[in-house]
PDB file of C-alpha atoms in Angstrom:
ATOM      1  CA  MET Z  32      30.420  18.445  -9.677  1.00  0.00           C
ATOM      2  CA  GLU Z  33      34.066  17.426  -9.114  1.00  0.00           C
ATOM      3  CA  LYS Z  34      33.477  13.948 -10.544  1.00  0.00           C
ATOM      4  CA  TYR Z  35      32.628  15.526 -13.913  1.00  0.00           C
ATOM      5  CA  GLU Z  36      35.894  17.433 -14.288  1.00  0.00           C
ATOM      6  CA  LYS Z  37      37.784  14.438 -15.698  1.00  0.00           C
ATOM      7  CA  ARG Z  38      37.410  12.467 -18.903  1.00  0.00           C
ATOM      8  CA  LEU Z  39      36.258   8.883 -18.701  1.00  0.00           C
ATOM      9  CA  ASP Z  40      39.054   6.353 -19.072  1.00  0.00           C
ATOM     10  CA  GLU Z  41      39.144   3.265 -21.286  1.00  0.00           C
ATOM     11  CA  GLU Z  42      37.524   1.049 -18.658  1.00  0.00           C
ATOM     12  CA  GLN Z  43      34.704   3.537 -17.968  1.00  0.00           C
ATOM     13  CA  TRP Z  44      33.879   3.850 -21.671  1.00  0.00           C
ATOM     14  CA  GLY Z  45      33.877   0.059 -21.818  1.00  0.00           C
ATOM     15  CA  GLU Z  46      31.193   0.000 -19.138  1.00  0.00           C
ATOM     16  CA  LEU Z  47      29.000   2.198 -21.360  1.00  0.00           C
ATOM     17  CA  TYR Z  48      29.692   0.436 -24.670  1.00  0.00           C
ATOM     18  CA  ASN Z  49      30.301  -3.316 -24.703  1.00  0.00           C
ATOM     19  CA  LYS Z  50      28.983  -6.557 -26.184  1.00  0.00           C
ATOM     20  CA  GLU Z  51      25.818  -6.344 -24.075  1.00  0.00           C
ATOM     21  CA  GLN Z  52      24.599  -3.616 -26.463  1.00  0.00           C
ATOM     22  CA  ALA Z  53      25.200  -5.690 -29.626  1.00  0.00           C
ATOM     23  CA  GLU Z  54      21.626  -6.899 -30.123  1.00  0.00           C
ATOM     24  CA  GLN Z  55      20.176  -3.421 -29.610  1.00  0.00           C
ATOM     25  CA  VAL Z  56      22.609  -1.810 -32.071  1.00  0.00           C
ATOM     26  CA  ILE Z  57      22.092  -4.534 -34.688  1.00  0.00           C
ATOM     27  CA  ASN Z  58      18.302  -4.272 -34.450  1.00  0.00           C
ATOM     28  CA  GLY Z  59      18.484  -0.500 -34.819  1.00  0.00           C
ATOM     29  CA  ILE Z  60      20.585  -0.801 -37.974  1.00  0.00           C
ATOM     30  CA  LEU Z  61      18.371  -3.496 -39.512  1.00  0.00           C
ATOM     31  CA  THR Z  62      15.172  -1.520 -38.851  1.00  0.00           C
ATOM     32  CA  GLU Z  63      16.693   1.836 -39.888  1.00  0.00           C
ATOM     33  CA  GLN Z  64      16.100   3.173 -36.357  1.00  0.00           C
ATOM     34  CA  VAL Z  65      19.362   5.072 -35.998  1.00  0.00           C
ATOM     35  CA  PHE Z  66      20.403   8.343 -34.384  1.00  0.00           C
ATOM     36  CA  CYS Z  67      20.001  11.672 -36.156  1.00  0.00           C
ATOM     37  CA  TRP Z  68      23.788  12.083 -36.416  1.00  0.00           C
ATOM     38  CA  THR Z  69      24.069   8.750 -38.220  1.00  0.00           C
ATOM     39  CA  GLU Z  70      21.416   9.877 -40.708  1.00  0.00           C
ATOM     40  CA  GLU Z  71      23.239  13.193 -41.177  1.00  0.00           C
ATOM     41  CA  LEU Z  72      26.525  11.446 -41.945  1.00  0.00           C
ATOM     42  CA  LEU Z  73      24.747   9.457 -44.636  1.00  0.00           C
ATOM     43  CA  LYS Z  74      23.473  12.713 -46.178  1.00  0.00           C
ATOM     44  CA  ILE Z  75      26.903  14.372 -46.090  1.00  0.00           C
ATOM     45  CA  SER Z  76      28.794  11.454 -47.626  1.00  0.00           C
ATOM     46  CA  ALA Z  77      28.371   9.495 -50.849  1.00  0.00           C
ATOM     47  CA  GLU Z  78      28.454   5.820 -51.736  1.00  0.00           C
ATOM     48  CA  GLY Z  79      32.045   4.647 -52.108  1.00  0.00           C
ATOM     49  CA  ASP Z  80      33.522   7.305 -49.813  1.00  0.00           C
ATOM     50  CA  LYS Z  81      36.319   6.115 -47.523  1.00  0.00           C
ATOM     51  CA  MET Z  82      35.457   7.196 -43.986  1.00  0.00           C
ATOM     52  CA  CYS Z  83      37.049   6.805 -40.568  1.00  0.00           C
ATOM     53  CA  GLU Z  84      35.215   7.257 -37.291  1.00  0.00           C
ATOM     54  CA  VAL Z  85      37.506   8.185 -34.402  1.00  0.00           C
ATOM     55  CA  GLY Z  86      35.906   7.166 -31.127  1.00  0.00           C
ATOM     56  CA  CYS Z  87      33.328   4.818 -32.649  1.00  0.00           C
ATOM     57  CA  GLY Z  88      31.660   3.877 -29.330  1.00  0.00           C
ATOM     58  CA  SER Z  89      28.713   1.578 -30.019  1.00  0.00           C
ATOM     59  CA  GLY Z  90      29.641   1.371 -33.698  1.00  0.00           C
ATOM     60  CA  GLN Z  91      26.140   2.239 -34.879  1.00  0.00           C
ATOM     61  CA  SER Z  92      27.178   5.039 -37.228  1.00  0.00           C
ATOM     62  CA  ALA Z  93      30.149   3.180 -38.688  1.00  0.00           C
ATOM     63  CA  ALA Z  94      28.176  -0.017 -39.278  1.00  0.00           C
ATOM     64  CA  TYR Z  95      25.193   1.810 -40.762  1.00  0.00           C
ATOM     65  CA  LEU Z  96      27.391   3.772 -43.163  1.00  0.00           C
ATOM     66  CA  GLN Z  97      29.253   0.611 -44.200  1.00  0.00           C
ATOM     67  CA  ARG Z  98      25.917  -1.100 -44.828  1.00  0.00           C
ATOM     68  CA  HIS Z  99      24.966   1.829 -47.070  1.00  0.00           C
ATOM     69  CA  GLY Z 100      27.958   1.604 -49.378  1.00  0.00           C
ATOM     70  CA  ARG Z 101      30.615   3.642 -47.581  1.00  0.00           C
ATOM     71  CA  LYS Z 102      34.030   2.096 -46.893  1.00  0.00           C
ATOM     72  CA  VAL Z 103      34.382   2.637 -43.174  1.00  0.00           C
ATOM     73  CA  THR Z 104      37.161   2.210 -40.644  1.00  0.00           C
ATOM     74  CA  ALA Z 105      35.928   2.232 -37.043  1.00  0.00           C
ATOM     75  CA  LEU Z 106      38.527   3.225 -34.434  1.00  0.00           C
ATOM     76  CA  ASP Z 107      38.368   3.285 -30.647  1.00  0.00           C
ATOM     77  CA  PHE Z 108      40.838   3.012 -27.772  1.00  0.00           C
ATOM     78  CA  SER Z 109      38.469   0.897 -25.651  1.00  0.00           C
ATOM     79  CA  LYS Z 110      38.898  -2.845 -26.131  1.00  0.00           C
ATOM     80  CA  GLU Z 111      35.281  -3.364 -25.059  1.00  0.00           C
ATOM     81  CA  CYS Z 112      34.058  -0.946 -27.740  1.00  0.00           C
ATOM     82  CA  VAL Z 113      36.186  -2.664 -30.368  1.00  0.00           C
ATOM     83  CA  GLU Z 114      34.844  -6.076 -29.314  1.00  0.00           C
ATOM     84  CA  LEU Z 115      31.280  -4.736 -29.589  1.00  0.00           C
ATOM     85  CA  VAL Z 116      31.878  -3.348 -33.085  1.00  0.00           C
ATOM     86  CA  ASN Z 117      33.522  -6.600 -34.167  1.00  0.00           C
ATOM     87  CA  VAL Z 118      30.416  -8.527 -33.050  1.00  0.00           C
ATOM     88  CA  ILE Z 119      28.192  -6.168 -35.078  1.00  0.00           C
ATOM     89  CA  ASN Z 120      30.564  -6.331 -38.041  1.00  0.00           C
ATOM     90  CA  SER Z 121      30.569 -10.137 -38.029  1.00  0.00           C
ATOM     91  CA  HIS Z 122      26.819 -10.537 -37.440  1.00  0.00           C
ATOM     92  CA  LEU Z 123      25.903  -8.213 -40.318  1.00  0.00           C
ATOM     93  CA  ASN Z 124      28.738  -9.514 -42.529  1.00  0.00           C
ATOM     94  CA  LEU Z 125      29.861  -5.955 -43.224  1.00  0.00           C
ATOM     95  CA  GLY Z 126      33.570  -6.402 -43.907  1.00  0.00           C
ATOM     96  CA  MET Z 127      34.315  -3.195 -42.037  1.00  0.00           C
ATOM     97  CA  ASN Z 128      37.835  -2.361 -40.854  1.00  0.00           C
ATOM     98  CA  VAL Z 129      37.922  -2.148 -37.032  1.00  0.00           C
ATOM     99  CA  VAL Z 130      41.001  -0.720 -35.303  1.00  0.00           C
ATOM    100  CA  CYS Z 131      41.948  -0.452 -31.628  1.00  0.00           C
ATOM    101  CA  ALA Z 132      44.058   2.706 -31.341  1.00  0.00           C
ATOM    102  CA  ASP Z 133      44.382   5.928 -29.361  1.00  0.00           C
ATOM    103  CA  ALA Z 134      43.033   8.881 -31.359  1.00  0.00           C
ATOM    104  CA  THR Z 135      45.282  11.272 -29.417  1.00  0.00           C
ATOM    105  CA  LYS Z 136      48.355   9.645 -30.987  1.00  0.00           C
ATOM    106  CA  PRO Z 137      49.514   9.405 -34.644  1.00  0.00           C
ATOM    107  CA  LEU Z 138      47.046   7.128 -36.409  1.00  0.00           C
ATOM    108  CA  PRO Z 139      48.000   3.905 -38.251  1.00  0.00           C
ATOM    109  CA  PHE Z 140      46.917   5.218 -41.656  1.00  0.00           C
ATOM    110  CA  GLU Z 141      48.422   6.702 -44.821  1.00  0.00           C
ATOM    111  CA  GLU Z 142      48.415  10.427 -45.573  1.00  0.00           C
ATOM    112  CA  LYS Z 143      45.003  11.539 -46.983  1.00  0.00           C
ATOM    113  CA  GLU Z 144      43.807   7.934 -46.894  1.00  0.00           C
ATOM    114  CA  PHE Z 145      40.201   8.936 -46.191  1.00  0.00           C
ATOM    115  CA  ASP Z 146      37.626  11.165 -47.832  1.00  0.00           C
ATOM    116  CA  TYR Z 147      36.203  11.908 -44.379  1.00  0.00           C
ATOM    117  CA  ILE Z 148      37.331  11.530 -40.793  1.00  0.00           C
ATOM    118  CA  TYR Z 149      34.445  12.117 -38.432  1.00  0.00           C
ATOM    119  CA  GLN Z 150      33.667  11.948 -34.743  1.00  0.00           C
ATOM    120  CA  CYS Z 151      30.295  12.118 -33.047  1.00  0.00           C
ATOM    121  CA  GLY Z 152      30.883  12.925 -29.400  1.00  0.00           C
ATOM    122  CA  LEU Z 153      34.635  12.891 -28.848  1.00  0.00           C
ATOM    123  CA  LEU Z 154      36.101  16.402 -29.052  1.00  0.00           C
ATOM    124  CA  GLU Z 155      33.819  17.730 -26.299  1.00  0.00           C
ATOM    125  CA  HIS Z 156      35.772  15.670 -23.788  1.00  0.00           C
ATOM    126  CA  PHE Z 157      38.909  17.756 -24.412  1.00  0.00           C
ATOM    127  CA  HIS Z 158      39.910  21.364 -23.723  1.00  0.00           C
ATOM    128  CA  THR Z 159      40.527  23.954 -26.467  1.00  0.00           C
ATOM    129  CA  ASP Z 160      44.259  23.419 -27.064  1.00  0.00           C
ATOM    130  CA  GLU Z 161      43.784  19.659 -26.994  1.00  0.00           C
ATOM    131  CA  ARG Z 162      40.950  19.860 -29.520  1.00  0.00           C
ATOM    132  CA  ILE Z 163      43.096  21.873 -31.920  1.00  0.00           C
ATOM    133  CA  ASP Z 164      45.958  19.374 -31.578  1.00  0.00           C
ATOM    134  CA  LEU Z 165      43.595  16.470 -32.261  1.00  0.00           C
ATOM    135  CA  LEU Z 166      42.189  18.150 -35.364  1.00  0.00           C
ATOM    136  CA  LYS Z 167      45.726  18.843 -36.628  1.00  0.00           C
ATOM    137  CA  ASN Z 168      46.666  15.208 -36.092  1.00  0.00           C
ATOM    138  CA  TRP Z 169      43.598  13.772 -37.818  1.00  0.00           C
ATOM    139  CA  SER Z 170      43.800  16.205 -40.742  1.00  0.00           C
ATOM    140  CA  HIS Z 171      46.942  14.432 -42.013  1.00  0.00           C
ATOM    141  CA  TYR Z 172      44.848  11.391 -42.885  1.00  0.00           C
ATOM    142  CA  THR Z 173      41.764  12.904 -44.530  1.00  0.00           C
ATOM    143  CA  LYS Z 174      40.511  15.248 -47.235  1.00  0.00           C
ATOM    144  CA  HIS Z 175      37.533  16.481 -45.191  1.00  0.00           C
ATOM    145  CA  MET Z 176      36.775  16.693 -41.461  1.00  0.00           C
ATOM    146  CA  ILE Z 177      33.378  16.294 -39.791  1.00  0.00           C
ATOM    147  CA  SER Z 178      32.796  17.067 -36.130  1.00  0.00           C
ATOM    148  CA  MET Z 179      29.538  16.505 -34.273  1.00  0.00           C
ATOM    149  CA  ILE Z 180      29.613  17.531 -30.614  1.00  0.00           C
ATOM    150  CA  PRO Z 181      27.031  18.855 -28.116  1.00  0.00           C
ATOM    151  CA  ASN Z 182      25.768  22.319 -28.930  1.00  0.00           C
ATOM    152  CA  ALA Z 183      26.251  24.870 -26.141  1.00  0.00           C
ATOM    153  CA  ALA Z 184      23.218  26.834 -27.393  1.00  0.00           C
ATOM    154  CA  SER Z 185      20.806  23.909 -26.902  1.00  0.00           C
ATOM    155  CA  ILE Z 186      18.587  24.905 -23.972  1.00  0.00           C
ATOM    156  CA  ALA Z 187      17.141  21.413 -23.501  1.00  0.00           C
ATOM    157  CA  TYR Z 188      20.507  19.642 -23.516  1.00  0.00           C
ATOM    158  CA  ARG Z 189      22.243  22.203 -21.284  1.00  0.00           C
ATOM    159  CA  THR Z 190      19.445  22.213 -18.714  1.00  0.00           C
ATOM    160  CA  GLY Z 191      19.076  18.432 -18.688  1.00  0.00           C
ATOM    161  CA  LYS Z 192      22.832  17.923 -18.373  1.00  0.00           C
ATOM    162  CA  ALA Z 193      23.027  20.367 -15.440  1.00  0.00           C
ATOM    163  CA  MET Z 194      20.149  18.577 -13.706  1.00  0.00           C
ATOM    164  CA  MET Z 195      21.781  15.150 -14.133  1.00  0.00           C
ATOM    165  CA  GLU Z 196      25.130  16.446 -12.879  1.00  0.00           C
ATOM    166  CA  GLN Z 197      23.447  17.937  -9.812  1.00  0.00           C
ATOM    167  CA  GLN Z 198      21.694  14.620  -9.157  1.00  0.00           C
ATOM    168  CA  GLY Z 199      24.958  12.678  -9.641  1.00  0.00           C
ATOM    169  CA  VAL Z 200      23.647  10.591 -12.535  1.00  0.00           C
ATOM    170  CA  TRP Z 201      25.556  12.086 -15.486  1.00  0.00           C
ATOM    171  CA  SER Z 202      27.347   9.199 -17.256  1.00  0.00           C
ATOM    172  CA  TYR Z 203      29.883  10.871 -19.531  1.00  0.00           C
ATOM    173  CA  GLY Z 204      32.431  12.595 -17.324  1.00  0.00           C
ATOM    174  CA  LEU Z 205      33.958  15.856 -18.561  1.00  0.00           C
ATOM    175  CA  GLU Z 206      31.848  17.200 -21.426  1.00  0.00           C
ATOM    176  CA  LEU Z 207      32.395  20.699 -22.792  1.00  0.00           C
ATOM    177  CA  PRO Z 208      29.679  21.753 -25.279  1.00  0.00           C
ATOM    178  CA  GLN Z 209      30.643  24.479 -27.744  1.00  0.00           C
ATOM    179  CA  TYR Z 210      28.886  27.316 -29.575  1.00  0.00           C
ATOM    180  CA  SER Z 211      31.280  26.984 -32.525  1.00  0.00           C
ATOM    181  CA  LEU Z 212      34.402  25.087 -33.558  1.00  0.00           C
ATOM    182  CA  GLY Z 213      35.040  27.303 -36.566  1.00  0.00           C
ATOM    183  CA  SER Z 214      38.048  29.085 -35.097  1.00  0.00           C
ATOM    184  CA  GLU Z 215      39.568  25.822 -33.869  1.00  0.00           C
ATOM    185  CA  PHE Z 216      39.170  24.235 -37.309  1.00  0.00           C
ATOM    186  CA  GLU Z 217      40.935  27.235 -38.873  1.00  0.00           C
ATOM    187  CA  GLN Z 218      43.727  27.095 -36.283  1.00  0.00           C
ATOM    188  CA  ALA Z 219      44.180  23.425 -37.129  1.00  0.00           C
ATOM    189  CA  GLY Z 220      44.601  24.327 -40.810  1.00  0.00           C
ATOM    190  CA  ILE Z 221      41.121  23.176 -41.849  1.00  0.00           C
ATOM    191  CA  HIS Z 222      39.368  25.587 -44.218  1.00  0.00           C
ATOM    192  CA  ASN Z 223      36.041  26.299 -45.942  1.00  0.00           C
ATOM    193  CA  VAL Z 224      34.325  25.669 -42.614  1.00  0.00           C
ATOM    194  CA  ARG Z 225      30.542  25.480 -42.393  1.00  0.00           C
ATOM    195  CA  GLU Z 226      28.414  24.907 -39.289  1.00  0.00           C
ATOM    196  CA  TYR Z 227      24.824  24.118 -38.359  1.00  0.00           C
ATOM    197  CA  THR Z 228      22.965  22.156 -35.687  1.00  0.00           C
ATOM    198  CA  ILE Z 229      20.891  18.958 -35.792  1.00  0.00           C
ATOM    199  CA  GLY Z 230      18.741  16.936 -33.422  1.00  0.00           C
ATOM    200  CA  ALA Z 231      16.505  19.456 -31.655  1.00  0.00           C
ATOM    201  CA  GLU Z 232      14.022  16.679 -30.830  1.00  0.00           C
ATOM    202  CA  HIS Z 233      16.799  14.439 -29.525  1.00  0.00           C
ATOM    203  CA  ALA Z 234      17.908  17.205 -27.137  1.00  0.00           C
ATOM    204  CA  LEU Z 235      14.529  17.010 -25.394  1.00  0.00           C
ATOM    205  CA  ALA Z 236      15.385  13.508 -24.120  1.00  0.00           C
ATOM    206  CA  PHE Z 237      17.894  15.033 -21.675  1.00  0.00           C
ATOM    207  CA  LEU Z 238      14.977  16.523 -19.740  1.00  0.00           C
ATOM    208  CA  PRO Z 239      12.499  14.571 -17.575  1.00  0.00           C
ATOM    209  CA  GLU Z 240       9.407  13.608 -19.566  1.00  0.00           C
ATOM    210  CA  GLU Z 241       7.046  15.799 -17.541  1.00  0.00           C
ATOM    211  CA  HIS Z 242       9.389  18.772 -17.141  1.00  0.00           C
ATOM    212  CA  TYR Z 243       7.763  22.070 -18.119  1.00  0.00           C
ATOM    213  CA  LEU Z 244      10.682  23.055 -20.350  1.00  0.00           C
ATOM    214  CA  ARG Z 245      10.542  19.806 -22.307  1.00  0.00           C
ATOM    215  CA  LYS Z 246       6.815  20.261 -22.911  1.00  0.00           C
ATOM    216  CA  ALA Z 247       7.234  23.907 -23.909  1.00  0.00           C
ATOM    217  CA  LEU Z 248      10.090  23.225 -26.333  1.00  0.00           C
ATOM    218  CA  GLN Z 249       8.277  20.234 -27.789  1.00  0.00           C
ATOM    219  CA  LEU Z 250       5.251  22.409 -28.509  1.00  0.00           C
ATOM    220  CA  TRP Z 251       7.447  25.176 -29.946  1.00  0.00           C
ATOM    221  CA  LEU Z 252       9.203  22.735 -32.288  1.00  0.00           C
ATOM    222  CA  LEU Z 253       5.847  21.349 -33.427  1.00  0.00           C
ATOM    223  CA  GLU Z 254       4.453  24.811 -34.124  1.00  0.00           C
ATOM    224  CA  SER Z 255       7.683  25.816 -35.884  1.00  0.00           C
ATOM    225  CA  ARG Z 256       7.288  22.908 -38.297  1.00  0.00           C
ATOM    226  CA  GLN Z 257       3.618  23.723 -38.866  1.00  0.00           C
ATOM    227  CA  LEU Z 258       4.558  27.325 -39.675  1.00  0.00           C
ATOM    228  CA  GLY Z 259       7.259  26.175 -42.075  1.00  0.00           C
ATOM    229  CA  MET Z 260      10.046  27.751 -40.028  1.00  0.00           C
ATOM    230  CA  GLU Z 261      13.426  26.435 -41.143  1.00  0.00           C
ATOM    231  CA  ASP Z 262      15.387  28.381 -38.525  1.00  0.00           C
ATOM    232  CA  ILE Z 263      14.962  26.791 -35.091  1.00  0.00           C
ATOM    233  CA  CYS Z 264      17.336  29.260 -33.445  1.00  0.00           C
ATOM    234  CA  GLY Z 265      20.246  26.825 -33.258  1.00  0.00           C
ATOM    235  CA  GLN Z 266      18.459  24.488 -30.834  1.00  0.00           C
ATOM    236  CA  GLY Z 267      19.831  21.256 -32.281  1.00  0.00           C
ATOM    237  CA  TYR Z 268      21.499  18.896 -29.828  1.00  0.00           C
ATOM    238  CA  LEU Z 269      24.657  18.616 -31.930  1.00  0.00           C
ATOM    239  CA  LEU Z 270      26.858  21.262 -33.475  1.00  0.00           C
ATOM    240  CA  VAL Z 271      27.986  20.010 -36.894  1.00  0.00           C
ATOM    241  CA  THR Z 272      31.268  21.459 -38.182  1.00  0.00           C
ATOM    242  CA  ILE Z 273      32.617  20.473 -41.603  1.00  0.00           C
ATOM    243  CA  GLY Z 274      35.846  21.606 -43.253  1.00  0.00           C
ATOM    244  CA  ASP Z 275      38.406  20.793 -45.928  1.00  0.00           C
ATOM    245  CA  CYS Z 276      41.881  19.501 -45.063  1.00  0.00           C
ATOM    246  CA  GLU Z 277      43.530  19.795 -48.481  1.00  0.00           C
TER     247      GLU Z 277
END
């Protein structure tokens, strides 16, 4: 487990997200086959909103939002990630702003420049005090903050992650899922915080296809929908935390 106690560095993230993924990401955007967190960001925001993604990774969310009328800045510290997003940006003729910068440092933006700063899978790679400091830093540049990180209450994700770590095949280094970021948002000066989870079906993909738990949870989710149950006991893969920075 020792290998998973450190964050991935710039080069390691570049191995995960680089120009080799460009065709796959572009096809997903063109066919509307995007991740649940990308769809959720579209629901939260409105056409014309200025948005900044810190830690844009593959660039799928940023490019999809730009394509749907948002004015997006995509930021990452990995040169390979930035090159990937630039390829997508150019191919789809999006006119998106792409920035190579370290999100742990002061950002190259004006105060309250954005309607939303969001990250989908960044804060979980930092410890509590670091997360609060990052939120404080980013809050200078935005009116509203959106965080989407792995949900500690997701049985499928937690079990699958533990299995992959034990087998030595976990790809993402240090990853600290959380039950809530509400207190950390408040400590960072972000208010009117609301939280919920998304992506219960996506969480199942962390488990082997034939694993008993995956089958059981899949059946439970199906029956929950058939029964009209809106509360799925917080089993979404991602914890969504939204707050106001003004």
